Amino acid sequence: MKRIFEIDPWKIVTHEFNPEDKRLQESMTSIGNEYMGMRGMFEENYSGDTHQGIYLGGVWYPDKTRVGWWKNGYPEYFGKVPNAIDFVSVDIKINGESIDLAKDSFSDFELCLDMKRGVLDRSFIVEKDGHKIKVTSERFVSIAFKELYANKLTFTNLSDEPVKIEVQSLINADVYNEDSNYGEQFWGVIDKSVADKSGRLVGKTAENNFGTPRFTVEMAMSHETDLKAIQSENEEKYVANNFEGSIQPDQTVSFEKRVIVTTSRDYDTVDALDKATNDLMNKAGEQTYDQLADAQANAWAERWEKSDITIDGDEAAQQGIRFNLFQLFSTYYGNDARLNIGPKGFTGEKYGGATYWDTEAFCLPVYLGTSDPEVARNLLLYRYNQLDGAHHNAQQQGLKGALYPMVTFNGIECHNEWEITFEEIHRNSDIAYAIYNYTKTTGDKSYVLNEGSEVLVEIARFWADRVHYSERNGQYMIHGVTGADEYENNVDNNWYTNVTAKWELDYTAQIAKEISDEQAKKLGITDEEVSKWQEIADKMYLPEDKELGIFVQHDGFLDKDITLDENNNPINKIPADELPINQHWSWDKILRSPYVKQADVLQAMWYFMDDFTEEQKKRNFDFYEPLTVHESSLSASIYAIMAADLKYEEKSVELYERTARLDLDNYNNDTVDGLHITAMSGGWLAIVEGFAGMRVNDGELQFKPFVPKAWNGYNFRLTFRGRLLEVKVAKDNTEIKLIKGEPLTVKLNGKEIEVK
Amino acid sequence: MKRIFEIDPWKIVTHEFNPEDKRLQESMTSIGNEYMGMRGMFEENYSGDTHQGIYLGGVWYPDKTRVGWWKNGYPEYFGKVPNAIDFVSVDIKINGESIDLAKDSFSDFELCLDMKRGVLDRSFIVEKDGHKIKVTSERFVSIAFKELYANKLTFTNLSDEPVKIEVQSLINADVYNEDSNYGEQFWGVIDKSVADKSGRLVGKTAENNFGTPRFTVEMAMSHETDLKAIQSENEEKYVANNFEGSIQPDQTVSFEKRVIVTTSRDYDTVDALDKATNDLMNKAGEQTYDQLADAQANAWAERWEKSDITIDGDEAAQQGIRFNLFQLFSTYYGNDARLNIGPKGFTGEKYGGATYWDTEAFCLPVYLGTSDPEVARNLLLYRYNQLDGAHHNAQQQGLKGALYPMVTFNGIECHNEWEITFEEIHRNSDIAYAIYNYTKTTGDKSYVLNEGSEVLVEIARFWADRVHYSERNGQYMIHGVTGADEYENNVDNNWYTNVTAKWELDYTAQIAKEISDEQAKKLGITDEEVSKWQEIADKMYLPEDKELGIFVQHDGFLDKDITLDENNNPINKIPADELPINQHWSWDKILRSPYVKQADVLQAMWYFMDDFTEEQKKRNFDFYEPLTVHESSLSASIYAIMAADLKYEEKSVELYERTARLDLDNYNNDTVDGLHITAMSGGWLAIVEGFAGMRVNDGELQFKPFVPKAWNGYNFRLTFRGRLLEVKVAKDNTEIKLIKGEPLTVKLNGKEIEVK
């Protein structure tokens, strides 16, 4: 745990700069607009350790994965997000010497991510050649104008003499991925040009052996500044505009850089890219920097209007939940159904910007409660549009139906651990559950009866082929899986996998009866097939220990080295200096230990919360929670909800903090690599589903709220079936206000009330 | 199954050349002398598909393995055998055009590996420029002179006109590995020189990031020929001597190439290499090619004298067993305790020329029965000398004691599949068993009481830390392993692993009482520690199914999709066109299926043959054999022995053929990659331990022989405790003759007889 930013309700702000924490700082001050995004690296030259990272939504590269041994069914390639062509760097020289905070003396440092306005601010006073110069920087990627990146720098001469300033502003294709296998580069340059104050560079991703489309991108820059343009550069891998001038004592000069980024995702040819880029640059040129920045602030204000959560009495918690929503929305806001939510969004290379099951299991509920249903529906359509890839994945294993990928850009599996790719197949049910959840929450059946039914049926066909009948047991089993708890691999009968597969077969059998004859015909469903699904669901083996009163995570789990206390709850303890275990223990030790990475049995209990008795929830929570190390960022939120449901208030609040401030406090000592974007859903889930006890049952919105001891109260906005509600939870009462839309009946603490 | 060579008792010979079978042919005609070896590729230019492969014993490269995700405890590097600098290639031009059997018309092709003499012969008549030229080639790597490679070519002009001949003889460092990750090369050139008829090149393996020593090698060539030496070449990556001449009608000209190969394994500096190479070349120069070839033939005759097996009435079987012994001895004959037996020897890249448990489990018994005890002892010492590496491997997993590597060159694990490297840990017991087997067979206790006890104790310490106590079961368990059957990964309580670990702890506790006080002190053994080993051994959980009367391969195995017949034996069948399953099924399907790659439960029953009842052996054989696909080359031999023991003669003979002719008949459709060298032990094991029922019990040699129906009889030589015996098994009687050494008593069919 490490906290390097100050507590502030709307800002991620620090007045200190410690080079050792540079990467952590960069991760935390990432910005994005779903179309593109970047880490919080400095614009100017920095010779110390840094992770320069800029990423473009949906632009990826299929890298080689066949190093070492390869077996049938292993994915052909490993999908990576290439670090984009650098359009951020600006070299600033004072009297001929580059500003470089790794070497220079400086004071009055401030770095601030303003979440209300969606901008990243920075300022400092640097001493160069005996002169003090104040530098400020503000930058953003616009959510009002997706192709636009803007950066405004100012330089104030605090010394008694004039200084000379030179600025070199770049678009540079000479970039690397830290995760490239052999130091190879992913971008080639196919065209470029420069003028006095502007330049453009067209790049193309490297060739690949797998036949996936290569991406062409264009980056164009223009500048507004008091400085004088001098000779531009047009080199092999970059273009640069150069400026110079002198700054008088007390004078401030400003330098604005605007960049337009277009890609072959939207335009077919280089000509079309050029034309679009030019048009967009002209459009951007119609507004001043301040107007562009205001548009950004207004667009963010609209988002906050729908989704803000205020916490009275705990600023750290307040900052946490806003950071969660800010970073989640910076990564995805449903404007492009071809995009999805990478586990690190635009904040790092790990997880390659690809799509995981995180989206459906953890993020979708947040979008259902904070934005228009189209956003969630676009997430569902993303999977529908990738059905071909999912068919391919199943075929690769010799199986029928659709196997959605663990990691993907195009529907085809692109991760490279077999124990994940063809074993962590619970994801198929999670994706089905998202359809159910969308339908249940929005009341809109049009998706499930059309596109959704196709997805459900193909997943059911996968399950029907993937299970096997154990003659010995007279039940269907699912061998060789990895559950949500990735600290166990290749286990048999993971309860979570089995119970969700059973549910999926059941639900699909039911939906099969509701779809139109035309749709049923299109899908080729027969009564015989539906009965088979039903039979498998009915005879699915679900490991359970009656004595302990728990569902058993998988066969053999209870044979592990587990010591029980007098209440039959585990008392195994890990020394604090061995946490997180994934950084201290060998994988061998982790696999064999009883420690659980993230909610597994509990994940399914959360999905089907009201299907279990209080006693069942309690027994399982009490058994698994002490064994859970929450080393997946996706764990604490689910346990927080379960704890809240069980009235374990203290535990629930502890877990809320862990999820909401996971990155802000670097709980798992891995935020240097980037933020846990998909886990940014956790704060919202913990407050809304946890503390406020929000559920949707039979179309009815329900709440059973409480206020954590340390808080005075909390308010949150909620979108529900065409309404915008505000829920104000105080210690003594809860008030639900209708901000927009038709009146409705909600159940509060078991009693139905009318909200007008 | 595919047979491309003719049946012959002493030769691997064919008169056909099919380019589609080139690689298969190359594998089968590999030659080696434990110091170095090569595939049977042509010397002259060949533009079709070929796998040029020359390998030097003990010369390796630690390649990168960190592609994709990496976890604590994964090995740092992936060990590979670099394809050696090419000293074999000779380009031959007739009237200015290279001979190239991929393009040229030719007739009278013969390719013959002469196992009696240890040479590879080839001849053909090629048509070039309208002229017919007969070409013959003979080559060998000398077992009498390890650094020597010799090749004699002759050219006879069968046409009516003189032809011009040019020969370019190379040492060429411009070679690649087919398994290089990014097409990178493993050899750099550090020195070279040429004279008229000779040349040398000194190469060094590429730098690596892991601090393992780089290898320097020198290759020097000299030539004897009727042709005239012309301008030599000294290029960046190669040196070449060039010769030309004309051949009159009916004239034969000859061309001899001798190569000396020295390495930094034997000489510290380049100067020392140079000097040694020079001296060795001079030494070789003292003999004619024919003398050198005779020395090779004589040395092979000595080996055959000790170990030959003759089969009367089945030439295919005869050829199989000789091919087994020839290839095994070509790979290892105990002359260098730093070397070991790579699963593909010098015949291909796969398995990287590294050491596997194959050596101890399958090859050691063969050397014990066919050569002096020093050979087996050198194999044991190899492991003793690598104890440091084994300690390192255990530490990498956070465990005590020694974990011998699955794959290694230096004792440190260098494979890159976690499910193998830290899970297939039964190898530790196999290595301990080899010590027991050596001691039991030779009667020599000096190894086990000294070096051996150190190995045993460190392995026992590993087991004691690697097991866990299951409170629930009151027994010790071993979770997270891969058994000998690699078609199951990360299973719990593999019976083979558990029973051999139990045995190892037991045996070590016993040996701990027999070693000297000094040795005990050196090893730091306490009574408490020994009691702990004993306690774990006593309380080891061994999965068993009383109803079926079988040991269960691992927990959950019987929950698989297994259909039993009325005798409780599996009847699952795989369609013939899906075999081998590893080439047709996804890894997912293989892992979940009940099919067994190789002897697993049966492997341990073979080790401790006389500890099990007839009924136990029968029940387990009957249960597991139908499920076993023998897709490891190491499987059929063990089943053949077990079948013989159970008097399943027909089955035993079928399995003998499968093991002895595995590569000759390409049973598993993978011999193109190279021969299954460690499985070359299989024919011997099947005949000697199987058909002849050879056992050593309490120091007594025992036999219970039978003759397979299709055979008239068989004879084999056997080394045993200072004697050389000949065992002649006929249909009606068995005769045991003492060839060398003192008389002894052996048990034949339960009766003791005196052999004089």
Tab-separated table of C-alpha atoms in Angstrom, chain A residues 63-74 78 80 181-184 350-351 356 396-399 415-420 422-423 465-473 477-480 488-493 545 547-548 554-564 581-589 591-592, chain B residues 63-74 78 80 181-184 350-351 356 396-399 415-420 422-423 465-473 477-480 488-493 545 547-548 554-564 581-589 591-592:
chain	number	residue	atom	x	y	z
A	63	ASP	CA	2.298	-10.906	-32.062
A	64	LYS	CA	4.027	-14.263	-32.242
A	65	THR	CA	3.250	-16.614	-29.440
A	66	ARG	CA	4.851	-19.840	-30.635
A	67	VAL	CA	7.917	-19.639	-28.517
A	68	GLY	CA	8.542	-22.891	-26.774
A	69	TRP	CA	6.101	-25.712	-27.168
A	70	TRP	CA	2.818	-25.441	-28.910
A	71	LYS	CA	-0.090	-27.816	-28.939
A	72	ASN	CA	-3.276	-28.133	-30.951
A	73	GLY	CA	-5.870	-25.670	-29.721
A	74	TYR	CA	-3.369	-23.105	-28.501
A	78	PHE	CA	-0.836	-13.057	-28.803
A	80	LYS	CA	-0.987	-6.655	-28.114
A	181	ASN	CA	9.542	-9.920	-27.494
A	182	TYR	CA	12.734	-8.986	-29.254
A	183	GLY	CA	12.783	-5.209	-29.107
A	184	GLU	CA	11.021	-5.051	-32.461
A	350	LYS	CA	-0.508	-5.178	-19.700
A	351	TYR	CA	-3.612	-7.053	-20.850
A	356	TYR	CA	-11.864	-9.754	-21.065
A	396	GLN	CA	-10.127	-24.991	-32.402
A	397	GLN	CA	-10.887	-27.194	-29.410
A	398	GLY	CA	-12.941	-29.614	-31.499
A	399	LEU	CA	-16.130	-28.405	-29.825
A	415	HIS	CA	-3.938	-14.882	-25.143
A	416	ASN	CA	-1.212	-17.468	-24.696
A	417	GLU	CA	-1.720	-19.494	-21.539
A	418	TRP	CA	-3.585	-22.718	-22.229
A	419	GLU	CA	-4.810	-22.886	-18.653
A	420	ILE	CA	-6.650	-19.650	-19.347
A	422	PHE	CA	-9.411	-23.023	-23.210
A	423	GLU	CA	-9.924	-23.638	-19.518
A	465	ASP	CA	-20.540	-30.571	-25.986
A	466	ARG	CA	-18.044	-29.561	-23.325
A	467	VAL	CA	-19.633	-31.431	-20.408
A	468	HIS	CA	-19.174	-35.171	-20.131
A	469	TYR	CA	-21.359	-37.767	-18.564
A	470	SER	CA	-19.651	-39.588	-15.755
A	471	GLU	CA	-21.023	-43.099	-15.844
A	472	ARG	CA	-19.679	-43.722	-12.396
A	473	ASN	CA	-21.555	-40.774	-10.910
A	477	MET	CA	-19.344	-32.982	-15.116
A	478	ILE	CA	-17.013	-30.302	-16.416
A	479	HIS	CA	-13.386	-31.317	-16.146
A	480	GLY	CA	-10.257	-29.362	-16.935
A	488	GLU	CA	-6.101	-22.820	-9.384
A	489	ASN	CA	-5.600	-24.222	-12.871
A	490	ASN	CA	-6.998	-27.210	-14.692
A	491	VAL	CA	-9.348	-28.293	-11.932
A	492	ASP	CA	-12.384	-30.510	-12.210
A	493	ASN	CA	-15.903	-29.354	-11.487
A	545	ASP	CA	-19.907	-30.283	1.428
A	547	GLU	CA	-21.036	-31.051	6.759
A	548	LEU	CA	-19.371	-27.675	6.307
A	554	HIS	CA	-13.757	-27.650	-7.051
A	555	ASP	CA	-13.133	-31.354	-6.565
A	556	GLY	CA	-10.316	-31.876	-4.122
A	557	PHE	CA	-10.308	-28.324	-2.765
A	558	LEU	CA	-10.998	-29.550	0.750
A	559	ASP	CA	-8.003	-31.918	0.605
A	560	LYS	CA	-5.706	-28.921	0.645
A	561	ASP	CA	-3.692	-27.747	3.607
A	562	ILE	CA	-6.588	-26.022	5.368
A	563	THR	CA	-6.782	-25.691	9.133
A	564	LEU	CA	-10.268	-25.052	10.507
A	581	ILE	CA	1.556	-13.754	-2.810
A	582	ASN	CA	1.851	-13.458	-6.570
A	583	GLN	CA	4.929	-11.325	-6.061
A	584	HIS	CA	6.451	-13.498	-3.342
A	585	TRP	CA	5.490	-17.099	-3.944
A	586	SER	CA	6.295	-19.442	-6.753
A	587	TRP	CA	3.416	-20.361	-8.990
A	588	ASP	CA	3.811	-23.907	-7.711
A	589	LYS	CA	3.156	-22.781	-4.166
A	591	LEU	CA	-1.453	-23.355	-7.130
A	592	ARG	CA	-1.206	-25.791	-4.263
B	63	ASP	CA	17.358	-19.058	-25.315
B	64	LYS	CA	14.765	-16.545	-24.196
B	65	THR	CA	11.609	-18.017	-22.813
B	66	ARG	CA	9.841	-14.982	-21.435
B	67	VAL	CA	7.446	-14.504	-24.272
B	68	GLY	CA	3.960	-14.055	-22.992
B	69	TRP	CA	3.262	-14.230	-19.299
B	70	TRP	CA	5.800	-15.255	-16.768
B	71	LYS	CA	5.323	-16.215	-13.140
B	72	ASN	CA	7.614	-16.780	-10.194
B	73	GLY	CA	9.235	-20.170	-10.394
B	74	TYR	CA	9.155	-20.390	-14.168
B	78	PHE	CA	14.850	-22.396	-22.581
B	80	LYS	CA	18.458	-25.405	-26.982
B	181	ASN	CA	12.283	-17.870	-32.185
B	182	TYR	CA	12.991	-15.016	-34.508
B	183	GLY	CA	15.238	-16.524	-37.137
B	184	GLU	CA	18.277	-15.473	-35.139
B	350	LYS	CA	13.420	-31.325	-30.562
B	351	TYR	CA	14.142	-31.825	-26.857
B	356	TYR	CA	15.460	-35.918	-19.324
B	396	GLN	CA	12.979	-21.375	-7.192
B	397	GLN	CA	9.790	-23.031	-5.983
B	398	GLY	CA	10.413	-22.037	-2.383
B	399	LEU	CA	11.140	-25.627	-1.473
B	415	HIS	CA	12.236	-26.181	-20.228
B	416	ASN	CA	9.350	-23.743	-20.475
B	417	GLU	CA	6.069	-25.407	-19.616
B	418	TRP	CA	5.151	-24.909	-15.976
B	419	GLU	CA	2.994	-28.044	-16.017
B	420	ILE	CA	6.176	-29.964	-16.724
B	422	PHE	CA	7.670	-27.849	-11.488
B	423	GLU	CA	4.913	-30.428	-11.731
B	465	ASP	CA	8.659	-30.208	1.970
B	466	ARG	CA	6.611	-30.792	-1.149
B	467	VAL	CA	3.959	-33.044	0.403
B	468	HIS	CA	1.240	-31.523	2.543
B	469	TYR	CA	-0.734	-32.985	5.345
B	470	SER	CA	-4.425	-33.076	4.655
B	471	GLU	CA	-6.116	-32.576	7.988
B	472	ARG	CA	-9.360	-33.800	6.541
B	473	ASN	CA	-7.832	-37.112	5.436
B	477	MET	CA	-0.770	-35.815	-0.190
B	478	ILE	CA	1.025	-34.490	-3.242
B	479	HIS	CA	-1.070	-31.981	-5.112
B	480	GLY	CA	-0.399	-30.203	-8.371
B	488	GLU	CA	-2.893	-35.110	-17.669
B	489	ASN	CA	-1.551	-31.906	-16.139
B	490	ASN	CA	-1.708	-30.443	-12.665
B	491	VAL	CA	-3.483	-33.366	-11.074
B	492	ASP	CA	-3.638	-34.293	-7.415
B	493	ASN	CA	-2.172	-37.456	-5.977
B	545	ASP	CA	-10.273	-48.329	-6.108
B	547	GLU	CA	-14.048	-52.304	-6.268
B	548	LEU	CA	-12.173	-52.241	-9.567
B	554	HIS	CA	-4.895	-39.720	-9.816
B	555	ASP	CA	-7.797	-38.239	-7.879
B	556	GLY	CA	-10.804	-37.891	-10.142
B	557	PHE	CA	-9.476	-40.145	-12.893
B	558	LEU	CA	-12.440	-42.484	-12.554
B	559	ASP	CA	-14.878	-39.579	-12.962
B	560	LYS	CA	-13.812	-39.286	-16.576
B	561	ASP	CA	-15.820	-40.436	-19.557
B	562	ILE	CA	-14.933	-44.115	-19.206
B	563	THR	CA	-17.250	-46.882	-20.320
B	564	LEU	CA	-16.596	-50.272	-18.748
B	581	ILE	CA	-4.350	-38.099	-30.824
B	582	ASN	CA	-1.667	-35.504	-30.194
B	583	GLN	CA	-1.741	-34.685	-33.891
B	584	HIS	CA	-5.527	-34.742	-34.230
B	585	TRP	CA	-7.071	-33.569	-30.986
B	586	SER	CA	-6.880	-30.264	-29.182
B	587	TRP	CA	-4.917	-30.252	-25.983
B	588	ASP	CA	-8.181	-29.522	-24.222
B	589	LYS	CA	-9.687	-32.752	-25.498
B	591	LEU	CA	-6.400	-33.465	-21.127
B	592	ARG	CA	-10.010	-34.313	-20.438
